[in-house]
Amino acid sequence: MKKLRIIAILGIAMLSFSSMNAQSDAATTNKETINSSDKQPEKIVYKNIDYYIIDGVWYAKIKKRFVLRTAPKGAKLKNLPKGGENVVMAGVKYYKLNGVFYKKSKGGGYEVARP
């Protein structure tokens, strides 16, 4: 009877550990990706990472796939992606698209901002 109890406890412990591991694996492998796009992405290099912007959405290319990424603050663009809106926050003018804010850069062009 004691052996059966120990086996049951070990079985429950193993199941709980495997389910915790499965949850962490799912969180790291289920990232938004696309395999291809009809549209030509705009390529931005920022801090030695190649980013691609397709319809105002930021991606990084990893093994022939575009993986969804957060737009890095300070990344500079020549032109703004289309489809956004002009907003003013605390007296500063921004352009907003898909939750990303852009502002005019001092050297020309635009940069990703966090108001």
PDB file of C-alpha atoms in Angstrom:
ATOM      1  CA  MET A   1       0.000   0.000   0.000  1.00  0.00           C
ATOM      2  CA  LYS A   2       2.894   2.352   0.810  1.00  0.00           C
ATOM      3  CA  LYS A   3       4.513   1.662  -2.560  1.00  0.00           C
ATOM      4  CA  LEU A   4       1.261   2.424  -4.378  1.00  0.00           C
ATOM      5  CA  ARG A   5       0.967   5.756  -2.563  1.00  0.00           C
ATOM      6  CA  ILE A   6       4.558   6.709  -3.470  1.00  0.00           C
ATOM      7  CA  ILE A   7       3.996   5.767  -7.119  1.00  0.00           C
ATOM      8  CA  ALA A   8       0.810   7.874  -7.217  1.00  0.00           C
ATOM      9  CA  ILE A   9       2.593  10.902  -5.726  1.00  0.00           C
ATOM     10  CA  LEU A  10       5.486  10.565  -8.178  1.00  0.00           C
ATOM     11  CA  GLY A  11       3.048  10.255 -11.089  1.00  0.00           C
ATOM     12  CA  ILE A  12       1.193  13.424 -10.097  1.00  0.00           C
ATOM     13  CA  ALA A  13       4.470  15.296  -9.644  1.00  0.00           C
ATOM     14  CA  MET A  14       5.705  14.223 -13.091  1.00  0.00           C
ATOM     15  CA  LEU A  15       2.451  15.282 -14.750  1.00  0.00           C
ATOM     16  CA  SER A  16       2.527  18.706 -13.125  1.00  0.00           C
ATOM     17  CA  PHE A  17       6.143  19.302 -14.207  1.00  0.00           C
ATOM     18  CA  SER A  18       5.470  18.245 -17.784  1.00  0.00           C
ATOM     19  CA  SER A  19       2.432  20.541 -18.056  1.00  0.00           C
ATOM     20  CA  MET A  20       4.457  23.496 -16.737  1.00  0.00           C
ATOM     21  CA  ASN A  21       7.148  22.798 -19.298  1.00  0.00           C
ATOM     22  CA  ALA A  22       4.606  22.538 -22.122  1.00  0.00           C
ATOM     23  CA  GLN A  23       3.199  25.954 -21.256  1.00  0.00           C
ATOM     24  CA  SER A  24       6.582  27.670 -21.397  1.00  0.00           C
ATOM     25  CA  ASP A  25       7.418  25.984 -24.719  1.00  0.00           C
ATOM     26  CA  ALA A  26       4.155  27.154 -26.272  1.00  0.00           C
ATOM     27  CA  ALA A  27       4.804  30.749 -25.238  1.00  0.00           C
ATOM     28  CA  THR A  28       8.221  30.824 -26.884  1.00  0.00           C
ATOM     29  CA  THR A  29       7.347  29.060 -30.135  1.00  0.00           C
ATOM     30  CA  ASN A  30       3.989  30.642 -31.027  1.00  0.00           C
ATOM     31  CA  LYS A  31       5.136  33.967 -32.469  1.00  0.00           C
ATOM     32  CA  GLU A  32       3.302  35.681 -35.282  1.00  0.00           C
ATOM     33  CA  THR A  33       5.055  34.923 -38.574  1.00  0.00           C
ATOM     34  CA  ILE A  34       4.394  35.220 -42.260  1.00  0.00           C
ATOM     35  CA  ASN A  35       6.060  33.172 -44.973  1.00  0.00           C
ATOM     36  CA  SER A  36       5.698  35.672 -47.793  1.00  0.00           C
ATOM     37  CA  SER A  37       4.026  38.895 -48.780  1.00  0.00           C
ATOM     38  CA  ASP A  38       2.949  40.388 -52.093  1.00  0.00           C
ATOM     39  CA  LYS A  39       4.178  43.749 -50.851  1.00  0.00           C
ATOM     40  CA  GLN A  40       7.793  44.862 -50.869  1.00  0.00           C
ATOM     41  CA  PRO A  41       8.884  45.442 -47.253  1.00  0.00           C
ATOM     42  CA  GLU A  42      10.865  48.504 -46.233  1.00  0.00           C
ATOM     43  CA  LYS A  43      14.143  47.389 -44.660  1.00  0.00           C
ATOM     44  CA  ILE A  44      15.469  49.275 -41.623  1.00  0.00           C
ATOM     45  CA  VAL A  45      18.756  48.394 -39.896  1.00  0.00           C
ATOM     46  CA  TYR A  46      18.832  49.434 -36.243  1.00  0.00           C
ATOM     47  CA  LYS A  47      21.511  48.349 -33.760  1.00  0.00           C
ATOM     48  CA  ASN A  48      22.729  45.693 -36.227  1.00  0.00           C
ATOM     49  CA  ILE A  49      19.288  44.062 -36.506  1.00  0.00           C
ATOM     50  CA  ASP A  50      17.442  43.997 -39.837  1.00  0.00           C
ATOM     51  CA  TYR A  51      13.806  45.032 -39.423  1.00  0.00           C
ATOM     52  CA  TYR A  52      11.183  44.962 -42.151  1.00  0.00           C
ATOM     53  CA  ILE A  53       8.020  47.070 -42.253  1.00  0.00           C
ATOM     54  CA  ILE A  54       5.021  45.694 -44.137  1.00  0.00           C
ATOM     55  CA  ASP A  55       1.831  47.801 -43.964  1.00  0.00           C
ATOM     56  CA  GLY A  56       3.136  49.548 -40.836  1.00  0.00           C
ATOM     57  CA  VAL A  57       3.803  46.261 -39.018  1.00  0.00           C
ATOM     58  CA  TRP A  58       7.379  45.567 -37.880  1.00  0.00           C
ATOM     59  CA  TYR A  59       9.066  42.200 -38.481  1.00  0.00           C
ATOM     60  CA  ALA A  60      12.540  40.685 -38.271  1.00  0.00           C
ATOM     61  CA  LYS A  61      13.583  38.044 -40.796  1.00  0.00           C
ATOM     62  CA  ILE A  62      14.568  34.755 -39.177  1.00  0.00           C
ATOM     63  CA  LYS A  63      15.262  31.709 -41.374  1.00  0.00           C
ATOM     64  CA  LYS A  64      13.225  32.878 -44.396  1.00  0.00           C
ATOM     65  CA  ARG A  65      10.263  33.894 -42.189  1.00  0.00           C
ATOM     66  CA  PHE A  66       9.170  37.303 -41.028  1.00  0.00           C
ATOM     67  CA  VAL A  67       8.650  37.256 -37.245  1.00  0.00           C
ATOM     68  CA  LEU A  68       6.536  39.964 -35.605  1.00  0.00           C
ATOM     69  CA  ARG A  69       8.621  42.429 -33.559  1.00  0.00           C
ATOM     70  CA  THR A  70       8.016  45.571 -31.534  1.00  0.00           C
ATOM     71  CA  ALA A  71       9.194  48.705 -33.319  1.00  0.00           C
ATOM     72  CA  PRO A  72      12.445  49.748 -31.578  1.00  0.00           C
ATOM     73  CA  LYS A  73      12.472  53.254 -30.101  1.00  0.00           C
ATOM     74  CA  GLY A  74      14.834  55.493 -32.038  1.00  0.00           C
ATOM     75  CA  ALA A  75      14.751  53.516 -35.303  1.00  0.00           C
ATOM     76  CA  LYS A  76      14.799  55.956 -38.224  1.00  0.00           C
ATOM     77  CA  LEU A  77      12.694  55.845 -41.386  1.00  0.00           C
ATOM     78  CA  LYS A  78      12.803  57.945 -44.543  1.00  0.00           C
ATOM     79  CA  ASN A  79       9.036  57.796 -45.093  1.00  0.00           C
ATOM     80  CA  LEU A  80       6.067  57.123 -42.845  1.00  0.00           C
ATOM     81  CA  PRO A  81       3.987  53.997 -43.474  1.00  0.00           C
ATOM     82  CA  LYS A  82       0.559  54.801 -44.920  1.00  0.00           C
ATOM     83  CA  GLY A  83      -2.738  54.515 -43.084  1.00  0.00           C
ATOM     84  CA  GLY A  84      -1.961  56.224 -39.770  1.00  0.00           C
ATOM     85  CA  GLU A  85      -3.210  59.396 -38.138  1.00  0.00           C
ATOM     86  CA  ASN A  86      -1.671  62.577 -36.774  1.00  0.00           C
ATOM     87  CA  VAL A  87      -1.995  62.990 -33.004  1.00  0.00           C
ATOM     88  CA  VAL A  88      -0.786  65.578 -30.494  1.00  0.00           C
ATOM     89  CA  MET A  89       0.254  64.488 -26.995  1.00  0.00           C
ATOM     90  CA  ALA A  90       1.597  66.926 -24.394  1.00  0.00           C
ATOM     91  CA  GLY A  91       2.052  69.485 -27.162  1.00  0.00           C
ATOM     92  CA  VAL A  92       4.205  67.162 -29.315  1.00  0.00           C
ATOM     93  CA  LYS A  93       3.060  66.083 -32.793  1.00  0.00           C
ATOM     94  CA  TYR A  94       3.184  62.361 -33.563  1.00  0.00           C
ATOM     95  CA  TYR A  95       2.032  60.073 -36.336  1.00  0.00           C
ATOM     96  CA  LYS A  96       0.381  56.889 -35.031  1.00  0.00           C
ATOM     97  CA  LEU A  97      -0.136  53.595 -36.862  1.00  0.00           C
ATOM     98  CA  ASN A  98      -0.830  50.156 -35.336  1.00  0.00           C
ATOM     99  CA  GLY A  99       0.081  51.405 -31.871  1.00  0.00           C
ATOM    100  CA  VAL A 100       3.486  52.699 -33.019  1.00  0.00           C
ATOM    101  CA  PHE A 101       4.254  56.405 -32.641  1.00  0.00           C
ATOM    102  CA  TYR A 102       6.568  58.244 -35.026  1.00  0.00           C
ATOM    103  CA  LYS A 103       7.921  61.788 -34.802  1.00  0.00           C
ATOM    104  CA  LYS A 104      10.000  63.968 -37.106  1.00  0.00           C
ATOM    105  CA  SER A 105      13.704  63.381 -36.715  1.00  0.00           C
ATOM    106  CA  LYS A 106      16.107  66.332 -36.362  1.00  0.00           C
ATOM    107  CA  GLY A 107      18.300  65.042 -39.202  1.00  0.00           C
ATOM    108  CA  GLY A 108      15.330  64.552 -41.532  1.00  0.00           C
ATOM    109  CA  GLY A 109      12.945  61.667 -41.904  1.00  0.00           C
ATOM    110  CA  TYR A 110      11.140  60.115 -38.955  1.00  0.00           C
ATOM    111  CA  GLU A 111      11.903  57.979 -35.919  1.00  0.00           C
ATOM    112  CA  VAL A 112       9.999  55.597 -33.663  1.00  0.00           C
ATOM    113  CA  ALA A 113       8.992  57.362 -30.448  1.00  0.00           C
ATOM    114  CA  ARG A 114       7.497  56.421 -27.098  1.00  0.00           C
ATOM    115  CA  PRO A 115       5.399  59.386 -25.881  1.00  0.00           C
TER     116      PRO A 115
END
